[in-house]
Short mmCIF file of C-alpha atoms in Angstrom, two decimals:
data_model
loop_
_atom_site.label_atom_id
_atom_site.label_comp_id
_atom_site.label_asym_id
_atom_site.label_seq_id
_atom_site.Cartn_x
_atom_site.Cartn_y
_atom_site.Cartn_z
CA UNK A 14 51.85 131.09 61.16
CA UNK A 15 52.47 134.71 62.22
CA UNK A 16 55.48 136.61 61.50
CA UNK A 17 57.93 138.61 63.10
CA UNK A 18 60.72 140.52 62.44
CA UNK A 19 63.85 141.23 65.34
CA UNK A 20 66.29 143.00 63.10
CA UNK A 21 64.28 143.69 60.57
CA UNK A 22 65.35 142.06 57.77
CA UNK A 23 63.39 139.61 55.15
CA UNK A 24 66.16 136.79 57.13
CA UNK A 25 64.58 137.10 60.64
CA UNK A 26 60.77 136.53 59.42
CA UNK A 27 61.35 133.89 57.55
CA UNK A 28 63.59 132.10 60.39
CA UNK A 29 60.65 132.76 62.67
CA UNK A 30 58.29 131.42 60.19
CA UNK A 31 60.00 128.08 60.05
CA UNK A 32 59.96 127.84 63.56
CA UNK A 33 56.68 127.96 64.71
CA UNK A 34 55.45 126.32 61.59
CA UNK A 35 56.77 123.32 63.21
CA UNK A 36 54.32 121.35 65.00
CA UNK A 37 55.35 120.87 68.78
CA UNK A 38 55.63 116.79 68.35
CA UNK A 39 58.07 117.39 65.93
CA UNK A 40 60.75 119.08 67.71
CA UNK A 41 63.05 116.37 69.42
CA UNK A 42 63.80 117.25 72.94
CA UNK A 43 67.65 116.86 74.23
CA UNK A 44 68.02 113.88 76.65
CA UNK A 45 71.11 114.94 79.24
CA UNK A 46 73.93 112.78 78.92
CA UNK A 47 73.99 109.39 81.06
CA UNK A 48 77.30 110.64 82.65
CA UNK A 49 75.87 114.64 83.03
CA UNK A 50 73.15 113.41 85.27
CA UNK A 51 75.68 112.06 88.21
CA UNK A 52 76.49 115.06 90.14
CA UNK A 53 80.25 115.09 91.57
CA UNK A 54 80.25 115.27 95.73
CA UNK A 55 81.74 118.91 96.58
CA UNK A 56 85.07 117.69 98.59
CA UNK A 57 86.54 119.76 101.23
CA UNK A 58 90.53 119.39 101.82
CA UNK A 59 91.92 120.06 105.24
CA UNK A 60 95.30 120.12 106.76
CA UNK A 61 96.13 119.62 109.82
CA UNK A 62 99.32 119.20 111.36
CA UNK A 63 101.11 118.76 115.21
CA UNK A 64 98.20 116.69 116.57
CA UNK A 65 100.93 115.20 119.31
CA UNK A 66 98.18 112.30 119.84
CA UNK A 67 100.87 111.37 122.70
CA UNK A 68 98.47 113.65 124.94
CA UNK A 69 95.45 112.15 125.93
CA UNK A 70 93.54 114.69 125.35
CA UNK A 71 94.44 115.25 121.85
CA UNK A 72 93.84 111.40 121.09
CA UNK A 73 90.54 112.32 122.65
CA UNK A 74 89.71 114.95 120.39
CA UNK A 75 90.01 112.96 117.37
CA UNK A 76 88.11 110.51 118.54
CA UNK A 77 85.27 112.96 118.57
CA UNK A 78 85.40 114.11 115.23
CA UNK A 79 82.03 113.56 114.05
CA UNK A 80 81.75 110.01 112.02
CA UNK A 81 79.85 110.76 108.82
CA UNK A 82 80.17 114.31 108.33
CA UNK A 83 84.03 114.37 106.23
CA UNK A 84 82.69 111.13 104.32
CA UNK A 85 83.56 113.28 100.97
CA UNK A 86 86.47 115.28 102.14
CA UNK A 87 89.88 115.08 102.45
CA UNK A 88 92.26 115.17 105.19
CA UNK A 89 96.05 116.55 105.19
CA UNK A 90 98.66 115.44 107.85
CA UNK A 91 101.42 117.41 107.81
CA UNK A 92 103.40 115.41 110.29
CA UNK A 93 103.86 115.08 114.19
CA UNK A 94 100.97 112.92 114.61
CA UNK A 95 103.46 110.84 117.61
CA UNK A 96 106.50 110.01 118.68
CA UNK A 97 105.26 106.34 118.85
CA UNK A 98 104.67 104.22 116.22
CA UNK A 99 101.48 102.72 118.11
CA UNK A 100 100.19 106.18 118.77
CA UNK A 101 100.54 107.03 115.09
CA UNK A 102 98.18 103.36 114.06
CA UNK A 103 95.55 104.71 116.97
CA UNK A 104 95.12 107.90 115.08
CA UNK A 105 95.25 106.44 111.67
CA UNK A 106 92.53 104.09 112.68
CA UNK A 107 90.24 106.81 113.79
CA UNK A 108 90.88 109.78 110.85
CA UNK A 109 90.72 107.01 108.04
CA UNK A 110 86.97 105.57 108.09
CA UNK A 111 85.93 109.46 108.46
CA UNK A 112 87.08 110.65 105.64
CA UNK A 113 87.45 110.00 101.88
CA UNK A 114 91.52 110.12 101.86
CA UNK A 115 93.59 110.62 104.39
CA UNK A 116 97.10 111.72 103.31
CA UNK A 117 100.18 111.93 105.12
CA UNK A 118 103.76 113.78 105.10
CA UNK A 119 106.00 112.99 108.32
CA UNK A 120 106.86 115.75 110.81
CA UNK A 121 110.87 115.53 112.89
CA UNK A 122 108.10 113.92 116.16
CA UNK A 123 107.27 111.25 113.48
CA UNK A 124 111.18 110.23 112.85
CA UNK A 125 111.96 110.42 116.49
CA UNK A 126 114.07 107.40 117.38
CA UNK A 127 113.06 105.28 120.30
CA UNK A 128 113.87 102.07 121.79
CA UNK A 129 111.95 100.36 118.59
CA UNK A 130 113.92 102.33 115.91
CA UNK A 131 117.86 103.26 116.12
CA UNK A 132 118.02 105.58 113.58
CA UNK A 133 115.37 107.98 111.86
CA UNK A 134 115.23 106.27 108.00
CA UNK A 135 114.16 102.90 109.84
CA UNK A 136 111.05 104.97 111.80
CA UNK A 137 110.24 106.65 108.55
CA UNK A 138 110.34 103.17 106.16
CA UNK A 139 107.89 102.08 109.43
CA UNK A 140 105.82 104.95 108.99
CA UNK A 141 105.19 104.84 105.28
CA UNK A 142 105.09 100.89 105.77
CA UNK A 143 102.10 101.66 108.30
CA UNK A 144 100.44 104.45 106.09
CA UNK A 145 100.32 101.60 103.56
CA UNK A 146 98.79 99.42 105.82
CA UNK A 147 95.74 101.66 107.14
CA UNK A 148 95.21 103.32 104.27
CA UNK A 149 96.65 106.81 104.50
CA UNK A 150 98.01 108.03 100.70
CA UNK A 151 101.52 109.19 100.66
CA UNK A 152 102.07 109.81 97.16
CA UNK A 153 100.42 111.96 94.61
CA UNK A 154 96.78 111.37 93.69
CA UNK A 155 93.89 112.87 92.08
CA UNK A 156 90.65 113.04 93.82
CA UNK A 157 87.82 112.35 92.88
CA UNK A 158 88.79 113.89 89.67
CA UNK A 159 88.64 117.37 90.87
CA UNK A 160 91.92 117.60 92.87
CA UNK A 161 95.60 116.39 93.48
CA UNK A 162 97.18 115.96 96.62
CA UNK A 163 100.77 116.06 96.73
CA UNK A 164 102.46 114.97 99.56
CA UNK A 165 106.12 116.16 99.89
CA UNK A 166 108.40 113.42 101.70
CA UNK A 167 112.00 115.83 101.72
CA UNK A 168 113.84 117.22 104.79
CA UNK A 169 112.87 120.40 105.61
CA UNK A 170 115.98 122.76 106.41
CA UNK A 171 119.60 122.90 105.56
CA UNK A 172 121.07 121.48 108.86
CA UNK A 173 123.64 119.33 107.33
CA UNK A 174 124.68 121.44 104.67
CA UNK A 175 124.31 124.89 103.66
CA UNK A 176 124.47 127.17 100.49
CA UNK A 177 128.12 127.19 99.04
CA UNK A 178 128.68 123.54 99.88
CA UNK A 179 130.12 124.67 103.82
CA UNK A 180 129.45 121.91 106.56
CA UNK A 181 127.27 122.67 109.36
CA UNK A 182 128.05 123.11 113.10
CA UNK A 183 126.45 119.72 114.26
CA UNK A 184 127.23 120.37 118.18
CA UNK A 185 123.64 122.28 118.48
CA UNK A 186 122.12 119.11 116.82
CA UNK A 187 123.04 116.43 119.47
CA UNK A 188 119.77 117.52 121.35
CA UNK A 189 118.04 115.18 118.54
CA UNK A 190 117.54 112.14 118.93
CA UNK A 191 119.50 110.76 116.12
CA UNK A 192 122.77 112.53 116.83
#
């Protein structure tokens, strides 16, 4: 066995000695972990929001979205996917076997009433009802263990009451739906 010294001390031979004394048979090699040896898909997270799928040609352009290539990825809807509740399961039915998760937060076009719904809480129980249905996560989760999604369901603005408790002007609200 030849030896060699790196700092120079009597320490460093005699480390090195022991080392390559070793024959090579000897020296157990590491095995990886079983769980080391599964790599973890890279996910992408998009957002997305107004697709207004009420427009043919928006519907259309989901329905071209390619089929296989967001199979590890997830998708954010931040609301106004339709003012129709039928529109809405269309859309869910495409964007859902395309991606990994699909999640969902409700946009005013969403809550819209129409003929079907009288008031926007009804619409938004059958919105979350239907999310449940097809799929589409709208409560917290973690991914694929690398990364949680939090969908927010609050109102967005201060129209009914603002900062010091005073009552908001409601006459320019009666162009909504629900007033």
């Amino acid at each position: 066995s030849r030896s060699m010294s790196i700092g120079g001390g009597e320490d460093d031979r005699l480390a090195l000695n022991m080392l390559e004394s070793k024959p090579e048979n000897s020296m157990k090699k590491r095995r990886p972990r079983a769980d080391s040896t599964k790599r973890t898909p890279k996910i992408r997270v998009y957002g997305i929001s107004d697709l207004h799928a009420d427009f043919t040609e928006n519907l259309e352009w989901l329905s071209d979205l390619p089929k296989d290539e967001y199979k590890n990825d997830v998708l954010c809807v931040a609301g106004d996917v339709s003012d129709h509740i039928e529109i809405v399961e269309k859309v869910w039915e495409l964007l859902v076997p395309r991606f990994h998760r699909v999640f969902f937060v409700p946009g005013n076009h969403d809550l819209w009433t129409t003929s079907d719904y009288d008031d926007s809480i009804k619409k938004w129980k059958a919105n979350i009802d239907l999310c449940k249905k097809c799929g589409v996560r709208t409560s917290p989760e973690l991914v694929m263990g690398q990364v949680w999604v939090v969908p927010l369901l609050a109102w967005y603005c201060d129209m009914v009451e603002k900062a010091g408790g005073q009552e908001t002007d409601l006459v320019p609200l009666q162009g909504w739906m629900d007033f």
